[in-house]
Amino acid sequence: MRRGKGNGKKENKKKINIAAALVLAIFTFLSISGHWFANLNLTLQDAVYQRENSVDSSIKIIAIDEKTLDALGQFETWTREPYAELIEILDGGEYAPRVIGFDILLVNEKGDEDQLFVDACEKYSNIVMAGNLVFSTKIETTDGVSRVNALHIDMVEEPFGELSDVVSMGFANTVQDSTDNAVRYTLLEVEGYQSFASAVVQMAQGGDAEAENPADYMPTDENGGIYIDYTAEPGSYEILSLIDVLEGNIPAAAFEDSIVLVGAYAAGMGDSYPVPVTAGAQMYGVEIQANIVQGLLEQRSLVYAGTYANAAVCAAIVFLFTLLACAMPVWGSALAAVLIVAAQHLLSLRLDERGLVINMITLPLAVLAVLVWSIVSKYAAEALHRRKIMGAFQKYVAPQVVEEIAKNQDYQLKLGGEKRHIAVLFVDIRGFTPLSEALQPEEVVEILNEYLGLVTDAIFKNGGTLDKFIGDAAMAVFNAPFDSDDYIYKAVCAARDIAAGSEWIAATFQERFGKKVSYGIGVNCGYAVVGNIGSEFRMDYTAIGDTVNTAARLEANAKAGQILISEAVYELLKNRLDVTEVGEIPLKGKSQGVMVYSLNKVCAGAGGKQ
């Protein structure tokens, strides 16, 4: 009896440690995804990612500074004549700059002098003007799916009148961080509108249709933006007073082949912001644009690695480290903690070289918290882990796959996925909706279970993984989670078996209910991300990507009783299939059509590992 009680206590201790690991992992996930410790994290990120680079001497700032305001009067009273004169000085001789960018909003017409500026801009082809996008948050619905769009464009403030027709335009919106108002982020493109800095760079690199928009080659986030990789502190670029240029105190030759940015550089003009490269000081908007321009020219940018992906990875590390630390002596846990924190720092430096930003504060804090847990039985934890894996997989994979998982001691059930080449099968019952409307609920369930039972048997028989049931439809993947020989052929064979079994079921239903029920099947192959999606408490093993979407579109386009396969499947199995060419058909969600074949029968033949 005593031994039994001891085992019960050990089991309880293991459960407590696992519960602690889950709590700490959830804490880590929520703190990253919820942006807890934001100020402290930003401080660390700024210290690591914002390091000085060499200033590009070809980027010059013509400043509307206090000296200029003293000479020309308050900015609000200016006509556009000084701008026209500036363009003639810079572009009118033999030392023209590559581009002149006006980081000034000239939206309203002011008078007759406006035409002088328009004529000067029309005369030369290297002028970029700043515009402004007015955003609002709206709920938008596409393909039946609603999402919140925080960047809905309500209005575009463009250069006035004819000016907008003779210059390039880019929006110069400033995005300030909600935590400390610092400018760390900028949008490169929104709904076809490019940013001011992007337009300047495109102009500097050629300015014609062949010049590539930086938004097309720079890595951006889902909103089309980047985190700014600042070059240097405020005042580092060559800054020249506008009045000195207008009065001839600076020769035009100084601007030859340069990128010239014209903008506010006086305290009273309200265009200065905190920046992460310096504490306490602010940077004028035109110099922020200069930093963005240089970053785009050098293809330097920072993109957040993905809040939820970052959170999931850190949560997984904390969860695993908690279990490891509980089974190790204190010194071993402390050493492991130091190694994890050091590894994260080294990783952040490597990611910085690739332009990726990760959360830096949460993992060290979570690792410190993990150190309070020091004892756990490794073998019991592994047994619980194995039972969790078996329970998750036995409902949707073939029995032979479950057996393989049981044998594979290294397999881990965790969030995340891997890129694998797979075959994907979608099947949907045709005519089920009118049939279900005419029958009793019990009869509907009976029919559905019989049909989906056939589908399941066919998938498992051919070594596939039943991904999910979607109402009266089903999805299956082949060659996941483990490698399978001849998996594309097996996917087609599964489709054939479903079709064969469906003939008998259709005849039965016709006889019993007087209703015709058929099927539509789509099969595709290619690379997809396969793995567990969801949370530590509830996850689904599934595949995502264009390969899966195309298979679903094939099934949607299949007629009743038809099996459609993609060209990728046909090319790999064409010597083993009898098909009818359907031709290239448009698929929803794809810009180009896909060549499709209708399967007639599967021919016998030896197969191998694709």
mmCIF file with all atom_site columns, N, CA and C in Angstrom, residues 160-185:
data_model
loop_
_atom_site.group_PDB
_atom_site.id
_atom_site.type_symbol
_atom_site.label_atom_id
_atom_site.label_alt_id
_atom_site.label_comp_id
_atom_site.label_asym_id
_atom_site.label_entity_id
_atom_site.label_seq_id
_atom_site.pdbx_PDB_ins_code
_atom_site.Cartn_x
_atom_site.Cartn_y
_atom_site.Cartn_z
_atom_site.occupancy
_atom_site.B_iso_or_equiv
_atom_site.pdbx_formal_charge
_atom_site.auth_seq_id
_atom_site.auth_comp_id
_atom_site.auth_asym_id
_atom_site.auth_atom_id
_atom_site.pdbx_PDB_model_num
ATOM 1  N N  . PHE A 1 160 ? -1.228 69.762 -55.403 1.00 0.00 ? 160 PHE A N  1
ATOM 2  C CA . PHE A 1 160 ? -2.331 70.546 -55.944 1.00 0.00 ? 160 PHE A CA 1
ATOM 3  C C  . PHE A 1 160 ? -2.398 70.500 -57.473 1.00 0.00 ? 160 PHE A C  1
ATOM 4  N N  . GLY A 1 161 ? -3.601 70.589 -57.980 1.00 0.00 ? 161 GLY A N  1
ATOM 5  C CA . GLY A 1 161 ? -3.893 70.815 -59.393 1.00 0.00 ? 161 GLY A CA 1
ATOM 6  C C  . GLY A 1 161 ? -3.012 70.085 -60.376 1.00 0.00 ? 161 GLY A C  1
ATOM 7  N N  . GLU A 1 162 ? -2.431 70.873 -61.315 1.00 0.00 ? 162 GLU A N  1
ATOM 8  C CA . GLU A 1 162 ? -1.617 70.312 -62.386 1.00 0.00 ? 162 GLU A CA 1
ATOM 9  C C  . GLU A 1 162 ? -0.316 69.718 -61.863 1.00 0.00 ? 162 GLU A C  1
ATOM 10 N N  . LEU A 1 163 ? 0.094  70.096 -60.670 1.00 0.00 ? 163 LEU A N  1
ATOM 11 C CA . LEU A 1 163 ? 1.363  69.606 -60.143 1.00 0.00 ? 163 LEU A CA 1
ATOM 12 C C  . LEU A 1 163 ? 1.377  68.082 -60.041 1.00 0.00 ? 163 LEU A C  1
ATOM 13 N N  . SER A 1 164 ? 0.241  67.505 -59.658 1.00 0.00 ? 164 SER A N  1
ATOM 14 C CA . SER A 1 164 ? 0.178  66.057 -59.487 1.00 0.00 ? 164 SER A CA 1
ATOM 15 C C  . SER A 1 164 ? 0.368  65.322 -60.803 1.00 0.00 ? 164 SER A C  1
ATOM 16 N N  . ASP A 1 165 ? 0.156  66.025 -61.943 1.00 0.00 ? 165 ASP A N  1
ATOM 17 C CA . ASP A 1 165 ? 0.301  65.382 -63.248 1.00 0.00 ? 165 ASP A CA 1
ATOM 18 C C  . ASP A 1 165 ? 1.734  65.395 -63.758 1.00 0.00 ? 165 ASP A C  1
ATOM 19 N N  . VAL A 1 166 ? 2.597  66.221 -63.177 1.00 0.00 ? 166 VAL A N  1
ATOM 20 C CA . VAL A 1 166 ? 3.953  66.386 -63.733 1.00 0.00 ? 166 VAL A CA 1
ATOM 21 C C  . VAL A 1 166 ? 5.044  65.903 -62.788 1.00 0.00 ? 166 VAL A C  1
ATOM 22 N N  . VAL A 1 167 ? 4.666  65.371 -61.624 1.00 0.00 ? 167 VAL A N  1
ATOM 23 C CA . VAL A 1 167 ? 5.662  64.869 -60.670 1.00 0.00 ? 167 VAL A CA 1
ATOM 24 C C  . VAL A 1 167 ? 5.290  63.457 -60.242 1.00 0.00 ? 167 VAL A C  1
ATOM 25 N N  . SER A 1 168 ? 6.272  62.761 -59.679 1.00 0.00 ? 168 SER A N  1
ATOM 26 C CA . SER A 1 168 ? 5.988  61.497 -59.003 1.00 0.00 ? 168 SER A CA 1
ATOM 27 C C  . SER A 1 168 ? 5.538  61.815 -57.585 1.00 0.00 ? 168 SER A C  1
ATOM 28 N N  . MET A 1 169 ? 4.679  60.958 -57.048 1.00 0.00 ? 169 MET A N  1
ATOM 29 C CA . MET A 1 169 ? 4.153  61.218 -55.698 1.00 0.00 ? 169 MET A CA 1
ATOM 30 C C  . MET A 1 169 ? 4.312  59.983 -54.823 1.00 0.00 ? 169 MET A C  1
ATOM 31 N N  . GLY A 1 170 ? 4.654  60.197 -53.570 1.00 0.00 ? 170 GLY A N  1
ATOM 32 C CA . GLY A 1 170 ? 4.705  59.117 -52.587 1.00 0.00 ? 170 GLY A CA 1
ATOM 33 C C  . GLY A 1 170 ? 4.184  59.616 -51.256 1.00 0.00 ? 170 GLY A C  1
ATOM 34 N N  . PHE A 1 171 ? 3.446  58.778 -50.558 1.00 0.00 ? 171 PHE A N  1
ATOM 35 C CA . PHE A 1 171 ? 2.893  59.226 -49.274 1.00 0.00 ? 171 PHE A CA 1
ATOM 36 C C  . PHE A 1 171 ? 3.997  59.267 -48.222 1.00 0.00 ? 171 PHE A C  1
ATOM 37 N N  . ALA A 1 172 ? 3.962  60.304 -47.394 1.00 0.00 ? 172 ALA A N  1
ATOM 38 C CA . ALA A 1 172 ? 5.008  60.529 -46.393 1.00 0.00 ? 172 ALA A CA 1
ATOM 39 C C  . ALA A 1 172 ? 4.464  60.367 -44.981 1.00 0.00 ? 172 ALA A C  1
ATOM 40 N N  . ASN A 1 173 ? 3.450  59.523 -44.807 1.00 0.00 ? 173 ASN A N  1
ATOM 41 C CA . ASN A 1 173 ? 2.863  59.323 -43.480 1.00 0.00 ? 173 ASN A CA 1
ATOM 42 C C  . ASN A 1 173 ? 3.906  58.853 -42.469 1.00 0.00 ? 173 ASN A C  1
ATOM 43 N N  . THR A 1 174 ? 3.837  59.410 -41.277 1.00 0.00 ? 174 THR A N  1
ATOM 44 C CA . THR A 1 174 ? 4.740  59.018 -40.195 1.00 0.00 ? 174 THR A CA 1
ATOM 45 C C  . THR A 1 174 ? 3.983  58.117 -39.225 1.00 0.00 ? 174 THR A C  1
ATOM 46 N N  . VAL A 1 175 ? 4.575  56.958 -38.927 1.00 0.00 ? 175 VAL A N  1
ATOM 47 C CA . VAL A 1 175 ? 3.954  55.997 -38.010 1.00 0.00 ? 175 VAL A CA 1
ATOM 48 C C  . VAL A 1 175 ? 4.728  56.016 -36.698 1.00 0.00 ? 175 VAL A C  1
ATOM 49 N N  . GLN A 1 176 ? 4.064  56.439 -35.625 1.00 0.00 ? 176 GLN A N  1
ATOM 50 C CA . GLN A 1 176 ? 4.709  56.511 -34.315 1.00 0.00 ? 176 GLN A CA 1
ATOM 51 C C  . GLN A 1 176 ? 4.293  55.327 -33.446 1.00 0.00 ? 176 GLN A C  1
ATOM 52 N N  . ASP A 1 177 ? 5.257  54.803 -32.707 1.00 0.00 ? 177 ASP A N  1
ATOM 53 C CA . ASP A 1 177 ? 4.998  53.667 -31.817 1.00 0.00 ? 177 ASP A CA 1
ATOM 54 C C  . ASP A 1 177 ? 4.080  54.100 -30.678 1.00 0.00 ? 177 ASP A C  1
ATOM 55 N N  . SER A 1 178 ? 3.103  53.270 -30.357 1.00 0.00 ? 178 SER A N  1
ATOM 56 C CA . SER A 1 178 ? 2.129  53.635 -29.329 1.00 0.00 ? 178 SER A CA 1
ATOM 57 C C  . SER A 1 178 ? 2.729  53.649 -27.936 1.00 0.00 ? 178 SER A C  1
ATOM 58 N N  . THR A 1 179 ? 3.886  53.013 -27.743 1.00 0.00 ? 179 THR A N  1
ATOM 59 C CA . THR A 1 179 ? 4.485  52.942 -26.405 1.00 0.00 ? 179 THR A CA 1
ATOM 60 C C  . THR A 1 179 ? 5.258  54.206 -26.037 1.00 0.00 ? 179 THR A C  1
ATOM 61 N N  . ASP A 1 180 ? 6.068  54.725 -26.957 1.00 0.00 ? 180 ASP A N  1
ATOM 62 C CA . ASP A 1 180 ? 6.902  55.886 -26.629 1.00 0.00 ? 180 ASP A CA 1
ATOM 63 C C  . ASP A 1 180 ? 6.900  56.947 -27.726 1.00 0.00 ? 180 ASP A C  1
ATOM 64 N N  . ASN A 1 181 ? 6.008  56.796 -28.733 1.00 0.00 ? 181 ASN A N  1
ATOM 65 C CA . ASN A 1 181 ? 5.862  57.758 -29.834 1.00 0.00 ? 181 ASN A CA 1
ATOM 66 C C  . ASN A 1 181 ? 7.067  57.813 -30.763 1.00 0.00 ? 181 ASN A C  1
ATOM 67 N N  . ALA A 1 182 ? 8.011  56.899 -30.609 1.00 0.00 ? 182 ALA A N  1
ATOM 68 C CA . ALA A 1 182 ? 9.179  56.895 -31.495 1.00 0.00 ? 182 ALA A CA 1
ATOM 69 C C  . ALA A 1 182 ? 8.786  56.359 -32.864 1.00 0.00 ? 182 ALA A C  1
ATOM 70 N N  . VAL A 1 183 ? 9.504  56.809 -33.891 1.00 0.00 ? 183 VAL A N  1
ATOM 71 C CA . VAL A 1 183 ? 9.264  56.353 -35.261 1.00 0.00 ? 183 VAL A CA 1
ATOM 72 C C  . VAL A 1 183 ? 10.214 55.194 -35.550 1.00 0.00 ? 183 VAL A C  1
ATOM 73 N N  . ARG A 1 184 ? 9.677  53.995 -35.555 1.00 0.00 ? 184 ARG A N  1
ATOM 74 C CA . ARG A 1 184 ? 10.466 52.797 -35.846 1.00 0.00 ? 184 ARG A CA 1
ATOM 75 C C  . ARG A 1 184 ? 9.991  52.089 -37.116 1.00 0.00 ? 184 ARG A C  1
ATOM 76 N N  . TYR A 1 185 ? 8.836  52.453 -37.598 1.00 0.00 ? 185 TYR A N  1
ATOM 77 C CA . TYR A 1 185 ? 8.165  51.677 -38.636 1.00 0.00 ? 185 TYR A CA 1
ATOM 78 C C  . TYR A 1 185 ? 7.719  52.609 -39.754 1.00 0.00 ? 185 TYR A C  1
#
